[in-house]
Coordinates of C-alpha atoms and ligand atoms in Angstrom, one line a residue:
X1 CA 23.7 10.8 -10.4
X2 CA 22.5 8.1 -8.1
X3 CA 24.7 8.8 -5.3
X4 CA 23.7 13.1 -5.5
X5 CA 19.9 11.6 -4.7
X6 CA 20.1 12.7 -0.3
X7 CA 17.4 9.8 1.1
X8 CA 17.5 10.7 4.7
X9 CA 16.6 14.8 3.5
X10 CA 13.5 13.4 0.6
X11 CA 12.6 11.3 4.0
X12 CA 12.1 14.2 6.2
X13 CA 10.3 16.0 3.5
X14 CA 7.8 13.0 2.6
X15 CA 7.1 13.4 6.8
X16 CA 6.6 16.5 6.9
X17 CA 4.2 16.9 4.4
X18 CA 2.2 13.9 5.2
X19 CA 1.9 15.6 8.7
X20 CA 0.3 18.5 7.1
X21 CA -1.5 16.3 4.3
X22 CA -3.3 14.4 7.8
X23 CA -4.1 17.8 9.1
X24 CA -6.1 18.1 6.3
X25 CA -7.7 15.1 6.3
X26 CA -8.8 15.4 10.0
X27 CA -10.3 18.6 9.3
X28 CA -11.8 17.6 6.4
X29 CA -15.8 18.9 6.5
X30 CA -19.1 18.9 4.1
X31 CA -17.5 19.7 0.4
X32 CA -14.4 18.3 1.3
X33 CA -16.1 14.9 2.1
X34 CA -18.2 14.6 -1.2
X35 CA -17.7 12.6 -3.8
X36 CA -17.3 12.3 -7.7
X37 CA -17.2 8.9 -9.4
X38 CA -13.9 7.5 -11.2
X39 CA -14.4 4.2 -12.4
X40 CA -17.7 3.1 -11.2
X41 CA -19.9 4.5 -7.9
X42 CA -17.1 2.8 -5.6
X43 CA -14.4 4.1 -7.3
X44 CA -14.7 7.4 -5.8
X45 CA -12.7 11.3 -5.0
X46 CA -13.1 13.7 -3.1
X47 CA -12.5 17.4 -2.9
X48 CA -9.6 16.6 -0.4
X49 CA -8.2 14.1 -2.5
X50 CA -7.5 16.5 -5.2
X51 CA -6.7 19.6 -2.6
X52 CA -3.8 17.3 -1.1
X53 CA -2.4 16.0 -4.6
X54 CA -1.7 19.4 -5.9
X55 CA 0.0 21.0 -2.3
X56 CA 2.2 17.6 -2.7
X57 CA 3.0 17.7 -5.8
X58 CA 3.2 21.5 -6.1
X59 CA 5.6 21.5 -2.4
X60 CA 7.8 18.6 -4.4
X61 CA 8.4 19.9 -7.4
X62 CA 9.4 23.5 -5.9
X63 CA 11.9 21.6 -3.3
X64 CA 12.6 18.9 -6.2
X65 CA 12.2 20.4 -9.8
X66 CA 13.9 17.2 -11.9
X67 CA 12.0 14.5 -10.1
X68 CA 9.5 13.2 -11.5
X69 CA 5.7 12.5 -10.0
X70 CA 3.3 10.1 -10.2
X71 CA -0.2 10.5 -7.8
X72 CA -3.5 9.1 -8.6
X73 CA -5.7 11.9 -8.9
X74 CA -3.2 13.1 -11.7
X75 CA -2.9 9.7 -13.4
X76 CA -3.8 9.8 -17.5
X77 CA -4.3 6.2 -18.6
X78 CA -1.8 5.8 -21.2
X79 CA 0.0 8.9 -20.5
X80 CA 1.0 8.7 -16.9
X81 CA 4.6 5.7 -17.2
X82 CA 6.6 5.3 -14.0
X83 CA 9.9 5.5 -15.7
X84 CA 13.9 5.1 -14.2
X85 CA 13.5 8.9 -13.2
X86 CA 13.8 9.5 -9.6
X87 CA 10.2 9.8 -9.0
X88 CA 7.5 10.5 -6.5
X89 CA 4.7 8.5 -5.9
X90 CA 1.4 9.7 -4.2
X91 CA -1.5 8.4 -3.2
X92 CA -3.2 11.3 -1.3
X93 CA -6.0 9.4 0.3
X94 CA -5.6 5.9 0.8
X95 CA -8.5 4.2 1.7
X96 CA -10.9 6.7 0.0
X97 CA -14.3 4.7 1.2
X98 CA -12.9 4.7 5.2
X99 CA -12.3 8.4 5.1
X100 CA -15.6 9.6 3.7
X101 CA -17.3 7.3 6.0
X102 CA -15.3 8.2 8.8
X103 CA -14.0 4.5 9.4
X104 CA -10.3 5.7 10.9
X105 CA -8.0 3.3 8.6
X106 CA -7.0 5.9 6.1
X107 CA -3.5 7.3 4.9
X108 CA -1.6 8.9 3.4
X109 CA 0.8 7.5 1.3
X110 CA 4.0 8.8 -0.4
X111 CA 7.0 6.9 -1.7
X112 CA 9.9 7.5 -3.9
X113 CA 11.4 5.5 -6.5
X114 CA 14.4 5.2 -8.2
X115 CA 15.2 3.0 -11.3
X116 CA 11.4 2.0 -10.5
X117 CA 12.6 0.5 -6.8
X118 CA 11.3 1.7 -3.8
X119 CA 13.7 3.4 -1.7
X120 CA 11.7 5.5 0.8
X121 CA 8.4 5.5 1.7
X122 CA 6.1 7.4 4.0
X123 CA 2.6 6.3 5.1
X124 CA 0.6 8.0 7.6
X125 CA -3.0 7.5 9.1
X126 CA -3.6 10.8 10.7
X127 CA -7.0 9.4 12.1
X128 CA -4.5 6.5 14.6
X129 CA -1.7 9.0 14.2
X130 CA 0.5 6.4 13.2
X131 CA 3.3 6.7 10.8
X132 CA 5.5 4.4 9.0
X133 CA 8.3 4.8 7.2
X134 CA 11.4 3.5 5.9
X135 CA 14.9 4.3 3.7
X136 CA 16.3 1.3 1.9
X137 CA 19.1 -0.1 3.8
X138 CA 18.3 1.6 6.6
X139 CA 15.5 -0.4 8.7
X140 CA 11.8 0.6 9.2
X141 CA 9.9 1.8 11.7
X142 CA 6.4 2.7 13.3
X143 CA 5.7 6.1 15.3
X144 CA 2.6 5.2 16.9
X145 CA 0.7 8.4 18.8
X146 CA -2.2 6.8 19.2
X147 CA -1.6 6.1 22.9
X148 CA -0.9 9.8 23.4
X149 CA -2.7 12.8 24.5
X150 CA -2.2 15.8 21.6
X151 CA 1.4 17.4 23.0
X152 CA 2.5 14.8 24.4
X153 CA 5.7 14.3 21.8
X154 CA 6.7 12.1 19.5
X155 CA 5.5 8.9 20.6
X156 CA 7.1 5.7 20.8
X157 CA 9.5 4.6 17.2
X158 CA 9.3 1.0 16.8
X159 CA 11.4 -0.5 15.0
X160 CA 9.4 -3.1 12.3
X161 CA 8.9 -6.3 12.6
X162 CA 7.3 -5.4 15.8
X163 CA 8.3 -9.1 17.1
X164 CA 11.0 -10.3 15.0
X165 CA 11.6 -13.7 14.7
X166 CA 8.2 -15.1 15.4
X167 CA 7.5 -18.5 13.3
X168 CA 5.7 -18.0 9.7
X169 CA 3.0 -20.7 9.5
X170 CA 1.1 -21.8 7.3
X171 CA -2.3 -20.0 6.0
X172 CA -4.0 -22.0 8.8
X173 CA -2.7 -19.6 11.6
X174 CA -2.1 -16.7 9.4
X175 CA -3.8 -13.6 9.5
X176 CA -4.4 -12.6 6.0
X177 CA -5.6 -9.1 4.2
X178 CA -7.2 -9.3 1.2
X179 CA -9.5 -6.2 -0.5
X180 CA -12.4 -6.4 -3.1
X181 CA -11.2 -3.3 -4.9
X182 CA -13.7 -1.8 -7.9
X183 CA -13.5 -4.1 -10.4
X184 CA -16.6 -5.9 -9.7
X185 CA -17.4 -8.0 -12.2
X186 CA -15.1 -10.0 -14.9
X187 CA -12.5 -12.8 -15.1
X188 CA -10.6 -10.9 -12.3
X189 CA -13.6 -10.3 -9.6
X190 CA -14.7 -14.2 -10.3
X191 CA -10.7 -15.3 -9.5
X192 CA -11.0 -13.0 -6.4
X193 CA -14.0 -14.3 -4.9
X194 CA -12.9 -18.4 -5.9
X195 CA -9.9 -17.7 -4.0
X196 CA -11.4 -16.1 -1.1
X197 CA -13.6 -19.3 -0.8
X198 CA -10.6 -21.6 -1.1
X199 CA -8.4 -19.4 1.1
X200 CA -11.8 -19.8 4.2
X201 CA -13.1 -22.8 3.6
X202 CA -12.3 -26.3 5.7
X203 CA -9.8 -28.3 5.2
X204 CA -12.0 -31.0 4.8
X205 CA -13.8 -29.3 1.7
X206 CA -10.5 -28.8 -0.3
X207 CA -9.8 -25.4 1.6
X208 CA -7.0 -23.6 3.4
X209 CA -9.3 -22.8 6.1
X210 CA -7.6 -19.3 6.9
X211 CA -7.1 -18.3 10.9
X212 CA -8.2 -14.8 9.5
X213 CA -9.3 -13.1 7.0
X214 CA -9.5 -9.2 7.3
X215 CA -10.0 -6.0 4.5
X216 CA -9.1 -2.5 5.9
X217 CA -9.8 -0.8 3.2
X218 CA -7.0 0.3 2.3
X219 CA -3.5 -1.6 0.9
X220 CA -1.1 0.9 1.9
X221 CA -1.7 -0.2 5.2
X222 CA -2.5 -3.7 4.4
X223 CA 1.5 -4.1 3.6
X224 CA 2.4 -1.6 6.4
X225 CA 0.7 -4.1 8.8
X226 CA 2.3 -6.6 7.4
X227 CA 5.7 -5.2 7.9
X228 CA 4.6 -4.8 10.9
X229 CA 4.1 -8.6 11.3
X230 CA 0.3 -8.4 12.4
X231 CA -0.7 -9.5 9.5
X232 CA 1.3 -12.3 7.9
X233 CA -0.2 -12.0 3.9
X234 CA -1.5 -10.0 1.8
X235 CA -3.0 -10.2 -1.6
X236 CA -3.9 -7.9 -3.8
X237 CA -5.1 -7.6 -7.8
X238 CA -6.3 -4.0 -9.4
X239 CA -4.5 -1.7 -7.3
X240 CA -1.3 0.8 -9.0
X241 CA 1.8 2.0 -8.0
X242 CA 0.8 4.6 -5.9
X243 CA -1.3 2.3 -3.5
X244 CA 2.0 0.1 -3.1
X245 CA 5.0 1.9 -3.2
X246 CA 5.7 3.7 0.4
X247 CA 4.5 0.2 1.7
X248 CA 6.6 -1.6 -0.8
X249 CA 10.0 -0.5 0.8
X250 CA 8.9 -0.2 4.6
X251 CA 7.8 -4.1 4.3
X252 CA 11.4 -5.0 2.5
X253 CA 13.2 -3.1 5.0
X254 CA 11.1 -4.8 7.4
X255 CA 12.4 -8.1 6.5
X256 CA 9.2 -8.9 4.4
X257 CA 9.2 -9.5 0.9
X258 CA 6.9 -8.3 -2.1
X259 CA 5.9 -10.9 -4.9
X260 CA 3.7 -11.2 -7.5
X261 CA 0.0 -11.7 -6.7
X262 CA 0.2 -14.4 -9.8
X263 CA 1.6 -17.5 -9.5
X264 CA 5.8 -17.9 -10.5
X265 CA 6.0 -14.0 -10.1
X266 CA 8.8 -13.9 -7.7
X267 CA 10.1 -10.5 -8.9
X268 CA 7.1 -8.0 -9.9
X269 CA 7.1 -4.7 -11.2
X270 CA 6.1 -1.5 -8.5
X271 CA 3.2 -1.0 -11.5
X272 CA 2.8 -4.5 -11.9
X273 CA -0.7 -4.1 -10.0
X274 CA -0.9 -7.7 -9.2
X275 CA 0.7 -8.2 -5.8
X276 CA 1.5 -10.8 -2.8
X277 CA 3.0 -8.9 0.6
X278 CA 4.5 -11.6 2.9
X279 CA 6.0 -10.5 6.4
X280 CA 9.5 -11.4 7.7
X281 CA 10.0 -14.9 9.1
X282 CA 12.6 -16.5 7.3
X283 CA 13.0 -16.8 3.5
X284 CA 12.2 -20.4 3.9
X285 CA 9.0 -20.2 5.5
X286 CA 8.1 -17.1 3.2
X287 CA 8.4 -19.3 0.0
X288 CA 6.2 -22.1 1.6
X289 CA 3.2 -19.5 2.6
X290 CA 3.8 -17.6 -0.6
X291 CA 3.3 -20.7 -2.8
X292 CA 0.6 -22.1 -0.2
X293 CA -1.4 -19.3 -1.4
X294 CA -0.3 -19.4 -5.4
X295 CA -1.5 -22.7 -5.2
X296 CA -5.2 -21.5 -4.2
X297 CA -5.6 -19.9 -7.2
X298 CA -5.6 -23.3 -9.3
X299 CA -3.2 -22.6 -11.7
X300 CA -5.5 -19.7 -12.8
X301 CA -3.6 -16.0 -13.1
X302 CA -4.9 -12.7 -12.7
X303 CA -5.1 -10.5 -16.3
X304 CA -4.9 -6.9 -16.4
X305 CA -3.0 -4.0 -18.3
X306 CA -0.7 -2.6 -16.5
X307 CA -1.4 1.2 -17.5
Ligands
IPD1 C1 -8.0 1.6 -2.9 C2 -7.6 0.9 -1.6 C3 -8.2 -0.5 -1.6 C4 -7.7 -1.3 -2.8 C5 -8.1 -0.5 -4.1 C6 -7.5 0.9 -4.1 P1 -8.2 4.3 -2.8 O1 -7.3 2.9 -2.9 O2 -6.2 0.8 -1.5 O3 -7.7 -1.2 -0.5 O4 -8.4 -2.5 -2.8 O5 -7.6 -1.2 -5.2 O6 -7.9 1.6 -5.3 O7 -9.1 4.4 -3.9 O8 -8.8 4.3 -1.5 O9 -7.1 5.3 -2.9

């Protein structure tokens, strides 16, 4: 069974529809901007959202009819289980807030899973025109337009890490991503916001004293960044499976390594929703970082369902 599943073909699907998914998101106008509330009034959808989730799911299911599919706007608490099924995973609009503000880090982002482990995954921000992408085993890589007039071809592929090799500090020089997600209030929100203090404050006040801190909005591209090696960590508590599973195998293929956003985790689950990105630099200095950060969070642990 495994070795019928053709990678390199489910690949060039995932691209191709996340080109046409970005057209649609670039063209997006008045209805197709506006918003209904999920969760709370920052947990938010919007007409394009929905419109993109049903042409991917419906274009999948034609090409693929005994995959399974997971996507956000779909979900049903409860219902909805990412199983051993080879299975794809959307997230039509990543970064929901940037788009409908018009802030240009959004994406796209589609993976596939089999035996719940990433093996490929597409993420594109239509707004940059940069795509990522990746096959397990076989390397990942950046197509980055943004330099180029429309027409112009395919742009440059890079090949990720973008400077391989380059020494993994410690939290001091790093350039970390973090998000505040929609869960504002709570055990959880109160962790987030003690470790954010720890992680920026001085060293002299008990703190890791950060070299930067940034949130774009959206953590597909959080890890893809980080497989990129631009930013060196990212954590993450609230988000599913469909915000992390594209980025999940383009940051391993990258060299980068995906652990548990609570302490010990070493091995999480793609739906563990609790997640620590690390970029490549050696498996020696990623342990150090990772439990440099574990270590902010004062022996204290994230606690959420996972469905
Ligand atoms: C959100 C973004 C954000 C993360 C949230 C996600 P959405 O996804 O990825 O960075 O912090 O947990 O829900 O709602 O824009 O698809």
């Amino acid at each position: 069974m495994a070795d019928k599943i053709d990678l390199v073909a489910i690949q060039g699907t995932l691209v191709a529809i996340a080109r046409h998914a970005g057209e649609m998101m670039r063209n997006a106008t008045g209805k197709e901007l506006e918003t209904d509330e999920k969760m709370n009034a920052v947990d938010v959808v919007t007409e394009t959202d929905k419109r993109i989730e049903d042409l991917v799911n419906s274009l999948l299911s034609k090409e693929y009819p005994t995959y399974s599919f997971v996507g956000e706007e779909s979900y049903e608490k409860g219902v909805t289980k990412l199983t051993d099924a080879p299975t794809f995973i959307c997230d039509p609009i990543d970064g929901t807030q940037n788009f409908i503000h018009g802030f240009p880090l959004a994406c796209i982002s589609l993976g596939f899973t089999h035996k719940k482990k990433p093996k490929v995954g597409v993420v594109y921000n239509p707004f940059a025109d940069v795509l990522f992408s990746a096959i397990k085993g076989q390397g990942a890589f950046m197509v980055d337009n943004f330099s180029l007039a429309p027409g112009q071809g395919q742009g440059k592929v890079k090949s990720l890490p973008l400077s391989p090799g380059r020494k993994l500090g410690s939290l001091e020089t790093a350039l970390v991503g973090i998000e505040f997600g929609s869960q504002r209030e709570g055990h959880n929100f109160d962790l987030k916001l003690e470790v954010y203090k720890k992680l920026t404050a001085s060293k002299g006040t008990g703190g890791a004293m950060a070299g930067a801190v940034r949130s774009m909005g959206s953590a597909a591209l959080n890890i893809c960044y980080t497989a990129a090696g631009v930013m060196d960590i990212y954590w993450e508590g609230g988000c599913y499976a469909w915000d992390v599973a594209a980025g999940w195998c383009i940051l391993e293929e990258s060299g980068g390594r995906m652990v548990g956003g609570n302490p010990g985790k070493w091995d999480p689950a793609v739906d563990d929703r609790k997640y620590l990105a690390v970029r490549e630099g050696g498996k020696e200095e990623q342990k150090r970082i990772v439990e440099e950060f574990w270590g902010l969070m004062g022996g204290r642990s994230w606690i959420m369902s996972i469905d």
